[in-house]
Coordinates of C-alpha atoms in Angstrom, one line a residue:
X21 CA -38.8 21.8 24.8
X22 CA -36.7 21.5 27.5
X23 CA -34.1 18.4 27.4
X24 CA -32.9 18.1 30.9
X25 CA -34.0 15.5 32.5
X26 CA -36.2 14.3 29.7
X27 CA -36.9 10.6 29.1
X28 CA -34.9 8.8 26.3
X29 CA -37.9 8.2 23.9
X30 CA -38.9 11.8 24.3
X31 CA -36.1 13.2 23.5
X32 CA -35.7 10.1 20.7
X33 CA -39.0 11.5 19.4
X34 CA -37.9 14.8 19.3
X35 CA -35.3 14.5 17.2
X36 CA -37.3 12.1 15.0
X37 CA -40.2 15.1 14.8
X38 CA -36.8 17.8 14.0
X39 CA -37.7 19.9 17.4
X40 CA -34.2 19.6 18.4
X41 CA -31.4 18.3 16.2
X42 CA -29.6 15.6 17.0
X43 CA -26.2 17.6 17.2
X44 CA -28.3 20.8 19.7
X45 CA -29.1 18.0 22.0
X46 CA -25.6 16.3 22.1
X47 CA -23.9 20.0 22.4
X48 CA -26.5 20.4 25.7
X49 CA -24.9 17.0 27.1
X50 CA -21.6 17.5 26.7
X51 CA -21.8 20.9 28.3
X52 CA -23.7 19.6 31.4
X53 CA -20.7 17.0 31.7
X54 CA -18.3 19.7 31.1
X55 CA -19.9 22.1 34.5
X56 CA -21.0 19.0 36.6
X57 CA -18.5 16.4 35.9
X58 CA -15.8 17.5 38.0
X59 CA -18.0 16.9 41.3
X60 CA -19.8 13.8 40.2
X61 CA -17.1 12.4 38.4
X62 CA -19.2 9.8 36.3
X63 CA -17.1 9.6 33.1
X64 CA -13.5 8.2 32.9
X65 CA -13.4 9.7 29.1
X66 CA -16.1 11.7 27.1
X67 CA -15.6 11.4 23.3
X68 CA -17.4 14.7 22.5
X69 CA -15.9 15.3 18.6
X70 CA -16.8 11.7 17.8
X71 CA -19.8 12.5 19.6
X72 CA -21.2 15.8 18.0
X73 CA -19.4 14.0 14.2
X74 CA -22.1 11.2 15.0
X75 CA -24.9 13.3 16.0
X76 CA -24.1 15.5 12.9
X77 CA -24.6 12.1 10.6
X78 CA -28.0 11.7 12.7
X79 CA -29.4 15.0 11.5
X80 CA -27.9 14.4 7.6
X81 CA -30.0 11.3 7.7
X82 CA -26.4 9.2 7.3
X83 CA -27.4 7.3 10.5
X84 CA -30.7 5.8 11.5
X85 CA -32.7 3.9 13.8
X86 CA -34.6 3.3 17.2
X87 CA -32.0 5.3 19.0
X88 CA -31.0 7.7 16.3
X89 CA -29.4 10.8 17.8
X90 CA -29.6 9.6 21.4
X91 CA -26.7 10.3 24.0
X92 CA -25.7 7.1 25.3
X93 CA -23.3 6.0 28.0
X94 CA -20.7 2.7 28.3
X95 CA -19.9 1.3 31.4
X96 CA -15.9 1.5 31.1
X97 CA -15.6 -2.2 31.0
X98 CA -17.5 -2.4 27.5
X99 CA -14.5 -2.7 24.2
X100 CA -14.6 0.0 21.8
X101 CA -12.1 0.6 18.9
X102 CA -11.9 4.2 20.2
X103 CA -10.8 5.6 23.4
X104 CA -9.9 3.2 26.0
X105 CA -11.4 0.4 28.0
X106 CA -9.9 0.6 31.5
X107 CA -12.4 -0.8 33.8
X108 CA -11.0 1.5 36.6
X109 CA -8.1 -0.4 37.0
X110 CA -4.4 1.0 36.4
X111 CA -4.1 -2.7 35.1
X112 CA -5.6 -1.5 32.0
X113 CA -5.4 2.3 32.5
X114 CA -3.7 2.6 28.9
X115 CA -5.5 0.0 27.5
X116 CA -7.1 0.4 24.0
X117 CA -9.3 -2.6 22.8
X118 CA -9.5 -4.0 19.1
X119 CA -12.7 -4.4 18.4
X120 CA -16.3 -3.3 19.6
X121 CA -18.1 -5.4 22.1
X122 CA -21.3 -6.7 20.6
X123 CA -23.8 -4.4 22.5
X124 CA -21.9 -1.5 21.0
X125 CA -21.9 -2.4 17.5
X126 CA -25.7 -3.0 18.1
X127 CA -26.6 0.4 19.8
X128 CA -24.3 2.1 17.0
X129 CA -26.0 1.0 14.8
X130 CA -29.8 1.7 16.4
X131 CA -28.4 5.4 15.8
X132 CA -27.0 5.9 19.7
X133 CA -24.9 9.0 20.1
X134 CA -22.3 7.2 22.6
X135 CA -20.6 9.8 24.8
X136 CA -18.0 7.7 26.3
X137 CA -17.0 5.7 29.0
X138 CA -18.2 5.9 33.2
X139 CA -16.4 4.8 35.9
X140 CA -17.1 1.8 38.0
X141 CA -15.4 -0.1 41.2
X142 CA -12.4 -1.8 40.0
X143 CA -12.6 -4.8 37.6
X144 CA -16.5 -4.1 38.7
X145 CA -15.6 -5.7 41.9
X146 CA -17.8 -3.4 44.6
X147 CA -21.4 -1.9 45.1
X148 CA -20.0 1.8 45.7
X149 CA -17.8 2.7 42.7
X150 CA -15.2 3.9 45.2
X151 CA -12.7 1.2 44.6
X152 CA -12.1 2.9 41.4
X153 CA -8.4 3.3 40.7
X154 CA -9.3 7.3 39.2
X155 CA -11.6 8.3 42.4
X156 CA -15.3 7.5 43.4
X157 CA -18.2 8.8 42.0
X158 CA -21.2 10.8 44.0
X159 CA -24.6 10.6 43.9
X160 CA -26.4 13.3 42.3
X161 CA -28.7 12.8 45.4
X162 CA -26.4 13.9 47.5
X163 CA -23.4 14.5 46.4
X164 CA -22.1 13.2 50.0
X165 CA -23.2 9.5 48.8
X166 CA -22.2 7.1 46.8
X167 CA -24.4 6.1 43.8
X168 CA -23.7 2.0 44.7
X169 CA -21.9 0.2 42.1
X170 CA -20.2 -1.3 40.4
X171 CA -21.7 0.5 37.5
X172 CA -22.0 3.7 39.7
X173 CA -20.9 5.5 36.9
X174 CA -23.2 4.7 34.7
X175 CA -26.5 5.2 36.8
X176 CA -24.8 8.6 37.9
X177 CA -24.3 10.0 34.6
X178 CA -28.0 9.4 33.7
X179 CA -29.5 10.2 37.0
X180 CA -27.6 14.1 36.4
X181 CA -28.8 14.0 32.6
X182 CA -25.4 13.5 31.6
X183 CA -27.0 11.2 28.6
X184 CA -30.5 10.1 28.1
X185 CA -29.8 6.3 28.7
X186 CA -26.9 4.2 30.0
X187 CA -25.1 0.7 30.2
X188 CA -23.9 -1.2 33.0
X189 CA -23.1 -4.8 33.8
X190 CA -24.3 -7.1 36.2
X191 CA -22.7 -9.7 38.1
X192 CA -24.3 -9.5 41.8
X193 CA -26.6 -6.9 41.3
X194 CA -24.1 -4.0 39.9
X195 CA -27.4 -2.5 37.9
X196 CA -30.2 -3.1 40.3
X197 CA -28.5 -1.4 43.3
X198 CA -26.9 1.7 41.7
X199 CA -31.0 2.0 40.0
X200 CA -31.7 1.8 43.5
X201 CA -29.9 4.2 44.9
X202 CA -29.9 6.7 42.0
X203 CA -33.8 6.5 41.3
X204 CA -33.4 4.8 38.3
X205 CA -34.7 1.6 36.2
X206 CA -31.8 -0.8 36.0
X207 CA -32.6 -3.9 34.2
X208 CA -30.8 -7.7 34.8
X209 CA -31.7 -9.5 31.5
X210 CA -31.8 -13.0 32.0
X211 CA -28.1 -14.5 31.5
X212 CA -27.9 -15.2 27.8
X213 CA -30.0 -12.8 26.4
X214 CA -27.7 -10.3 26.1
X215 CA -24.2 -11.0 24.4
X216 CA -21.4 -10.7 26.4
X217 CA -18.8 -10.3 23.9
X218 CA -16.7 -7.8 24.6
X219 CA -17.8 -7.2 28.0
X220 CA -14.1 -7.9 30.7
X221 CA -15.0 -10.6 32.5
X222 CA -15.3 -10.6 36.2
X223 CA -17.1 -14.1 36.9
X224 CA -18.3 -15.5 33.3
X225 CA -20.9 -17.4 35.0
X226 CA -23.0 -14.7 36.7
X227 CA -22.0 -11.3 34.5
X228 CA -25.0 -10.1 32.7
X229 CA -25.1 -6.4 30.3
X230 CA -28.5 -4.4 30.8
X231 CA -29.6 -0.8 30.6
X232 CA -30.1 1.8 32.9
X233 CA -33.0 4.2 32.1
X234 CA -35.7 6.7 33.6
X235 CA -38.6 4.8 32.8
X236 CA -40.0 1.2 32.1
X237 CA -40.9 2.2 28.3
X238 CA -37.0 3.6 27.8
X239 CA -35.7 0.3 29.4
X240 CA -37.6 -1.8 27.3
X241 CA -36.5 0.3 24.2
X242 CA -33.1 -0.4 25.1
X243 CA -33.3 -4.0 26.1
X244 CA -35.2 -4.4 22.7
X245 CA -31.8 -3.0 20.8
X246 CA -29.2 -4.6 22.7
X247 CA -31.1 -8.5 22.9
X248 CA -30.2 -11.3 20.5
X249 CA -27.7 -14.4 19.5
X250 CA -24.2 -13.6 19.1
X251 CA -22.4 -16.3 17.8
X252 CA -19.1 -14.6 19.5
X253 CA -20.6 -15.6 22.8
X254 CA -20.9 -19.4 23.8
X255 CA -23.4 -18.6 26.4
X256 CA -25.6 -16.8 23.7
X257 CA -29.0 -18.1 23.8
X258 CA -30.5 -19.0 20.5
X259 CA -33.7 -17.3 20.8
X260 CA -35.7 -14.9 19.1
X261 CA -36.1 -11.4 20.5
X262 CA -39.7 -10.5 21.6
X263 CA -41.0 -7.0 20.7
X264 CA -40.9 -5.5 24.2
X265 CA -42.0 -2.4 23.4
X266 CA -45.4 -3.2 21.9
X267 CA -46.5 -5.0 25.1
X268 CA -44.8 -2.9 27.9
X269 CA -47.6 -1.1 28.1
X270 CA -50.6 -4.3 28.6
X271 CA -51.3 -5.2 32.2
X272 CA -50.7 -8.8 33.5
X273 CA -53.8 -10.0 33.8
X274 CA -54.4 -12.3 37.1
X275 CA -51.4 -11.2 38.4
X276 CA -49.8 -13.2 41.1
X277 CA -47.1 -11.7 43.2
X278 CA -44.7 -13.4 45.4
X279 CA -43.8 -12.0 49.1
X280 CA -40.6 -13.8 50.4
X281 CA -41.4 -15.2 53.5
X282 CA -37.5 -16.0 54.7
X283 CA -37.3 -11.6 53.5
X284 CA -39.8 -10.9 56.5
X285 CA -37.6 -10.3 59.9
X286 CA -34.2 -10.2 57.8
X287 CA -32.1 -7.9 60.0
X288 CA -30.7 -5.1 58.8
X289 CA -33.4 -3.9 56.8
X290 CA -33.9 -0.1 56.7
X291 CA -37.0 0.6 57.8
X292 CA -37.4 3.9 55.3
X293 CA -36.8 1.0 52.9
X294 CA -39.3 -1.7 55.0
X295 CA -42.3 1.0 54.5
X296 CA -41.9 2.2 50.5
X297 CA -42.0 -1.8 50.2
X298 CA -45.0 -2.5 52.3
X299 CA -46.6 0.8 50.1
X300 CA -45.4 -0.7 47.1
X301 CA -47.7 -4.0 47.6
X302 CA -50.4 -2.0 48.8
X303 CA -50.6 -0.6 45.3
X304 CA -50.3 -3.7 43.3
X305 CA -53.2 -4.6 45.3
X306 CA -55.0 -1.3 44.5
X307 CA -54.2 -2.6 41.1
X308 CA -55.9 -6.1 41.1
X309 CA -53.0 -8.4 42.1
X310 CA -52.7 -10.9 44.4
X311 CA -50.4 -11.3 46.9
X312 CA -48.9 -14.7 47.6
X313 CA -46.3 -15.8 50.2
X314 CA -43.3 -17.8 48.6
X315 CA -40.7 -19.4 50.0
X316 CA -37.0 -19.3 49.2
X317 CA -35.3 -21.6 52.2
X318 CA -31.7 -21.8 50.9
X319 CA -31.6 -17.8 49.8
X320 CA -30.0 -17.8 53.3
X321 CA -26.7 -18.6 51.6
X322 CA -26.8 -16.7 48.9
X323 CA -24.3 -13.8 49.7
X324 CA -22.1 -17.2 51.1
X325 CA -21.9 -18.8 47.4
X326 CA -21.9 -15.7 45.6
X327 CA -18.6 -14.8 47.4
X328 CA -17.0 -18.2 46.9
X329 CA -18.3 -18.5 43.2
X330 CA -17.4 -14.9 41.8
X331 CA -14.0 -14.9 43.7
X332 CA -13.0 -18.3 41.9
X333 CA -14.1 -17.3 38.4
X334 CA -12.8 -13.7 39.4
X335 CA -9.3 -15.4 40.3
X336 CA -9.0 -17.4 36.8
X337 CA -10.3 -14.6 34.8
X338 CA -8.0 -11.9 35.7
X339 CA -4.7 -14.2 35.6
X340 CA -4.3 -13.1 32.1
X341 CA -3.0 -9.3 33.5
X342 CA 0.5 -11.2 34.5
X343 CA 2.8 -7.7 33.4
X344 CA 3.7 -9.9 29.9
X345 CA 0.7 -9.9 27.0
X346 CA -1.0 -6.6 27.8
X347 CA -1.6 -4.1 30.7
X348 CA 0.2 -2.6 33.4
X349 CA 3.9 -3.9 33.6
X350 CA 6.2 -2.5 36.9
X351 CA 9.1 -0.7 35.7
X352 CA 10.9 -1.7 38.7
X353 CA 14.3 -4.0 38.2
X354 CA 13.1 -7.5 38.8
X355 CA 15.7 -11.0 38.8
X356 CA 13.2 -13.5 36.7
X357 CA 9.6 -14.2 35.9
X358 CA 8.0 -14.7 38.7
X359 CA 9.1 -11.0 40.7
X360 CA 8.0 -9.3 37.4
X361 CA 4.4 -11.0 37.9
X362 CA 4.3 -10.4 41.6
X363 CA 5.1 -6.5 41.2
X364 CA 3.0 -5.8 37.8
X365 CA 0.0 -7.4 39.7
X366 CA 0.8 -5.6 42.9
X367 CA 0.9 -2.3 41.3
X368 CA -1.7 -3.0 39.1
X369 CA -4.6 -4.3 41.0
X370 CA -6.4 -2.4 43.6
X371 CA -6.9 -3.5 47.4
X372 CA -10.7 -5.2 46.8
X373 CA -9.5 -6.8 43.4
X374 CA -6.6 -8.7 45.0
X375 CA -8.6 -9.6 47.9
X376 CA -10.9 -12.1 46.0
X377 CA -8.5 -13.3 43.7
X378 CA -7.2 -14.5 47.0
X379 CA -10.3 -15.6 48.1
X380 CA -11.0 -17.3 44.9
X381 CA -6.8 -18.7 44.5
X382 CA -7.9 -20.5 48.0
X383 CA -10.9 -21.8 47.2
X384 CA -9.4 -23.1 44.1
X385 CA -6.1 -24.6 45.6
X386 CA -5.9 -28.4 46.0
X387 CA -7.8 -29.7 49.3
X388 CA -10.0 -26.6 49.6
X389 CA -11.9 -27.2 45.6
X390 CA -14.3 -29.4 47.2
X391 CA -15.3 -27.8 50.0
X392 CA -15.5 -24.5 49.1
X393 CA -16.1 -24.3 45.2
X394 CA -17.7 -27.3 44.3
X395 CA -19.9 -27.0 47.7
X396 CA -20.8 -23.3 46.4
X397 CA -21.9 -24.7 43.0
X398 CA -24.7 -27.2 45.1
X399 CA -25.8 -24.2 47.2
X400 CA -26.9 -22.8 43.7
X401 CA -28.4 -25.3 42.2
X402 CA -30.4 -25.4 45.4
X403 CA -31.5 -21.6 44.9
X404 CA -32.2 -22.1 41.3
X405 CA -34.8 -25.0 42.5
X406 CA -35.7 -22.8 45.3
X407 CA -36.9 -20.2 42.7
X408 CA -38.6 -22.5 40.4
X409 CA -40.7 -24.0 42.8
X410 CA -41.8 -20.2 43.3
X411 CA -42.7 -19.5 40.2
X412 CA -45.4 -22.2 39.7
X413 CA -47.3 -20.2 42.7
X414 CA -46.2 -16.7 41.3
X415 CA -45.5 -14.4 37.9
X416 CA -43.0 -12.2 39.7
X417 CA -41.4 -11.9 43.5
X418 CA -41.3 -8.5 45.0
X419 CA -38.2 -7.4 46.9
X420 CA -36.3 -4.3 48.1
X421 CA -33.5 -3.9 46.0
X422 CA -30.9 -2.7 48.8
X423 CA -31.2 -2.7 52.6
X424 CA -30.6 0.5 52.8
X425 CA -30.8 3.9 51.0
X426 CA -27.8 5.5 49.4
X427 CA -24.8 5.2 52.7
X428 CA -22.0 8.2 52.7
X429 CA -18.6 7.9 50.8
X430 CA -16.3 6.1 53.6
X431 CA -19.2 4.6 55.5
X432 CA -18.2 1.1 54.8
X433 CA -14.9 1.0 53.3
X434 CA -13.1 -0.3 56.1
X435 CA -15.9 -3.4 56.7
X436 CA -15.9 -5.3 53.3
X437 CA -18.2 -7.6 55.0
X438 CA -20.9 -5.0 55.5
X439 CA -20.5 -3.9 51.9
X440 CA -21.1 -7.2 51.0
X441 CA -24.3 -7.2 52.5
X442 CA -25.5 -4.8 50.2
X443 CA -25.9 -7.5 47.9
X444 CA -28.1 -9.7 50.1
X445 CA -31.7 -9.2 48.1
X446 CA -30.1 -9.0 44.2
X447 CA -27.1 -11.8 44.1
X448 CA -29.6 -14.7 44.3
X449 CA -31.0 -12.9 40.9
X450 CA -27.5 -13.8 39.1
X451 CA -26.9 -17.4 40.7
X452 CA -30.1 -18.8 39.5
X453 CA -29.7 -16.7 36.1
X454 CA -33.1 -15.1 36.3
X455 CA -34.2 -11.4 35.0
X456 CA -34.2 -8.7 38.1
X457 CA -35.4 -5.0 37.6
X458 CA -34.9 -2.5 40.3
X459 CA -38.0 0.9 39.9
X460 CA -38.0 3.4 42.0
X461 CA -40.9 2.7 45.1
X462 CA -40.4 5.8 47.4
X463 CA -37.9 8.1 49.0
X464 CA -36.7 8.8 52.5
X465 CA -37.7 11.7 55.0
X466 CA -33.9 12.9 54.9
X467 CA -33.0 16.6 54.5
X468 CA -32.0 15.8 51.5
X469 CA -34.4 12.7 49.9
X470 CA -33.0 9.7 48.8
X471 CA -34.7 6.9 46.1
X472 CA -35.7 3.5 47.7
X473 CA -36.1 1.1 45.2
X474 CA -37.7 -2.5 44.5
X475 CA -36.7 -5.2 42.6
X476 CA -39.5 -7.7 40.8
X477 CA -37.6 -11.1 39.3
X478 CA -39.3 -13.3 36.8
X479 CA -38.2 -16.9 35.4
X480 CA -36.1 -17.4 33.2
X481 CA -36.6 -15.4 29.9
X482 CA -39.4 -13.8 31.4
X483 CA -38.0 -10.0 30.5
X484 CA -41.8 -9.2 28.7
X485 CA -44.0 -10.2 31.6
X486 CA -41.3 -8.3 34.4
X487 CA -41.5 -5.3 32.1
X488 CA -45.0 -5.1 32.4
X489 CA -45.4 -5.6 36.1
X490 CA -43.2 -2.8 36.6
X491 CA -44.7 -0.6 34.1
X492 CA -48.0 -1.3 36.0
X493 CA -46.7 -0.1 39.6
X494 CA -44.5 2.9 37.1
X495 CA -48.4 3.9 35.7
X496 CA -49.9 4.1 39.1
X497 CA -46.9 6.2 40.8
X498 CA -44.9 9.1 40.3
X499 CA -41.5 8.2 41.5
X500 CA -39.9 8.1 38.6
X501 CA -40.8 11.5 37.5
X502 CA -38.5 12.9 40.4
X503 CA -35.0 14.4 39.5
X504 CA -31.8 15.0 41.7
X505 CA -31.1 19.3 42.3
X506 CA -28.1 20.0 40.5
X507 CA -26.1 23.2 39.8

């Protein structure tokens, strides 16, 4: 059988049934990376002899397990033993971590081929993955594009079959939208579900780990592996792990989904994007539901709180990179403590990264606190009630997940506010702490066609009933059997 492009529990059974060995399969991805790469520029590292040494103790039977044999990808903010963990910074551009975060250890040892590290926006501080310190990343779309971010590099690498599944974090929607723009699943577990040990933080609060993947079924798969308490993570909920790969596939009976009615004039909506959504409720109609209209008053300031809230937690996070303990350190001369801070950070940090720990610094400085931080925290419990009062009318809401399709490389790097905005349907998903998928609903009329995606939320720990919702719309369409034309 043919393995580009395949799905991951195809190629998952494949190996399982011996029609391609584990180490056949691996070979294929690394020499896909090897010719594409350069122009895509997904990975920051590949680990291909601790890849194909893996894959070889697949096929021995040495290794076993949901994903046994599987190519895999890490976000490059994820600690492994091996390689390093940069997160696109020159902070940490030599930076080799001590241990394995959590979700590594798990998918290790599900089996999972990992092939190394993808690039992302700085710190994963951006929705374009071109505030990368090694270079953006293109769309395998059009190559013109940016594949969104901040785990561009992750939804990249699977959308060109550089590996059959792939990990990302979310903070503001740094899954959803690259799924979105790359024609992809990309799945927002609720905040707890997934252990963040071992995952750099960016803002503790909102950062979320969840899989990218071409289908609902390989989602859930992956979701499935990577859920469960961690006692090395505070914020680990304590609760046991439903089997969301046995139900993925049962309809919600009765459904009930929400329409946002503040959503309906927003400006700025493409209207590519306006139509594949309009199309998408049309066939959750076809498909029984019901369509309700919710309401979401204060959603108005999410993209405000988010960008007080994940600047603060940003600015106290990344204080630890002072030039001293670890990372970058200037090897300029400097007279005393505070010069050798000012230059490491200077040199290390990239334009976007300083800019909201200043952002964040301010709001946190004495006089502003109130106003700005502690007001920010209010706005979201307000959103959080917003969205429980919608959920006692509705199983899911229905959303785009971007404004827009995939925008050009440069577009909007000289207006951070209009990047921002990119945000503006998926950060509300990560202040109220709710699961948010993103499926691909349609594509444009462009020369060159580009994936429009939606996004369905759920309360909280509802990951089993959003799975099945989208695997209903995924049953009833063929989207997501489309793939990028590569060379």
């Amino acid at each position: 059988m043919s393995q580009s492009f395949a799905t991951l529990v195809e190629v998952r059974n494949a190996i399982a049934s011996k029609q391609i060995s584990a180490v056949e399969l691996t070979r294929q991805v690394l020499q896909r990376i090897e010719s594409l790469d350069p122009v895509l520029h997904c990975y920051n590292e590949v680990w291909a002899d601790r890849a194909l040494q893996v894959a070889k103790e697949v096929d021995q039977g040495q290794r076993q397990g949901e994903l046994a044999g599987v190519p895999i990808a890490l976000k490059d903010n994820l600690c492994t033993r091996y390689g390093r963990t940069t997160c696109s910074s020159r902070m940490l551009a030599n930076f080799k971590a001590p241990y394995d975060a959590t979700v590594v250890r798990k998918l290790e040892s599900a089996g999972a081929v990992i092939v190394g590290k993808t690039n992302l926006d700085e710190f994963a501080m951006g929705s374009s993955t071109e505030n990368s310190a090694f270079g953006p990343t293109r769309n395998p779309w059009d190559t013109d594009r940016v594949p969104g971010g901040s785990s561009g590099g992750s939804a990249a690498a699977l959308a060109a079959s550089f590996c059959y599944g792939s990990i990302g974090s979310d903070t503001g929607g740094s899954i959803r939208q690259p799924a979105s723009l790359c024609g992809l699943v990309g799945l927002k577990p609720t905040y707890g579900r997934i252990s963040r040990y071992g995952l750099v933080a960016f803002a503790s609060s909102l950062d979320q780990i969840g899989p990218f993947a071409w289908t609902v079924s390989d989602a859930a798969l992956l979701l499935k592996v990577m859920s469960g308490h961690d006692p090395k993570d505070s914020t680990s909920a304590p609760m046991d792990v439903p089997d969301y790969v046995s139900s993925v596939d049962r309809p919600v009976e009765g459904l009930r989904i929400g329409i946002v009615k503040e959503y309906q004039s927003l400006p700025g909506l493409d209207p590519q994007v306006r139509s594949a959504i309009e199309q998408a409720i049309r066939t959750y109609e076809k498909l029984g539901a019901r369509i309700v209209e919710v309401s979401l008053p204060n959603s108005a300031y999410g993209i405000a709180a988010y960008y007080v809230i994940a600047p603060c937690e940003a600015s106290s996070n990344l204080a630890r990179y002072d030039g001293v303990h670890y990372g970058h350190r200037t090897k300029e001369p400097v007279n005393d403590i505070v010069e050798l801070f000012s230059k490491s950070r200077a040199e290390g940090f990239g334009d976007e990264v300083k800019r909201r720990i200043m952002i964040g610094t301010y709001a946190l400085s004495s006089g502003y606190y109130d106003a700005y931080y502690v007001r920010a925290q209010k706005v979201r419990a307000l959103i959080k009630r917003d969205f429980d009062h919608a959920f006692g009318f509705c199983d899911v809401i229905l959303t785009p997940t971007s404004p827009m399709p995939a925008f050009r490389i440069g577009e909007k790097s000289s207006d951070p506010l209009s990047m921002y905005l990119c945000d503006i349907f998926t950060v509300t998903c990560n202040i109220a702490a709710l699961p948010g998928i993103s499926l691909p609903c349609g594509f444009t009329q462009d020369a060159k066609p580009l994936p429009i995606g939606m996004q369905l939320l759920a309360p909280a720990f509802g990951e089993s009933t959003l799975l099945r919702v989208a695997r209903m719309f995924e049953q009833a369409t063929d989207f997501h059997t489309r793939r990028p034309v590569l060379g």
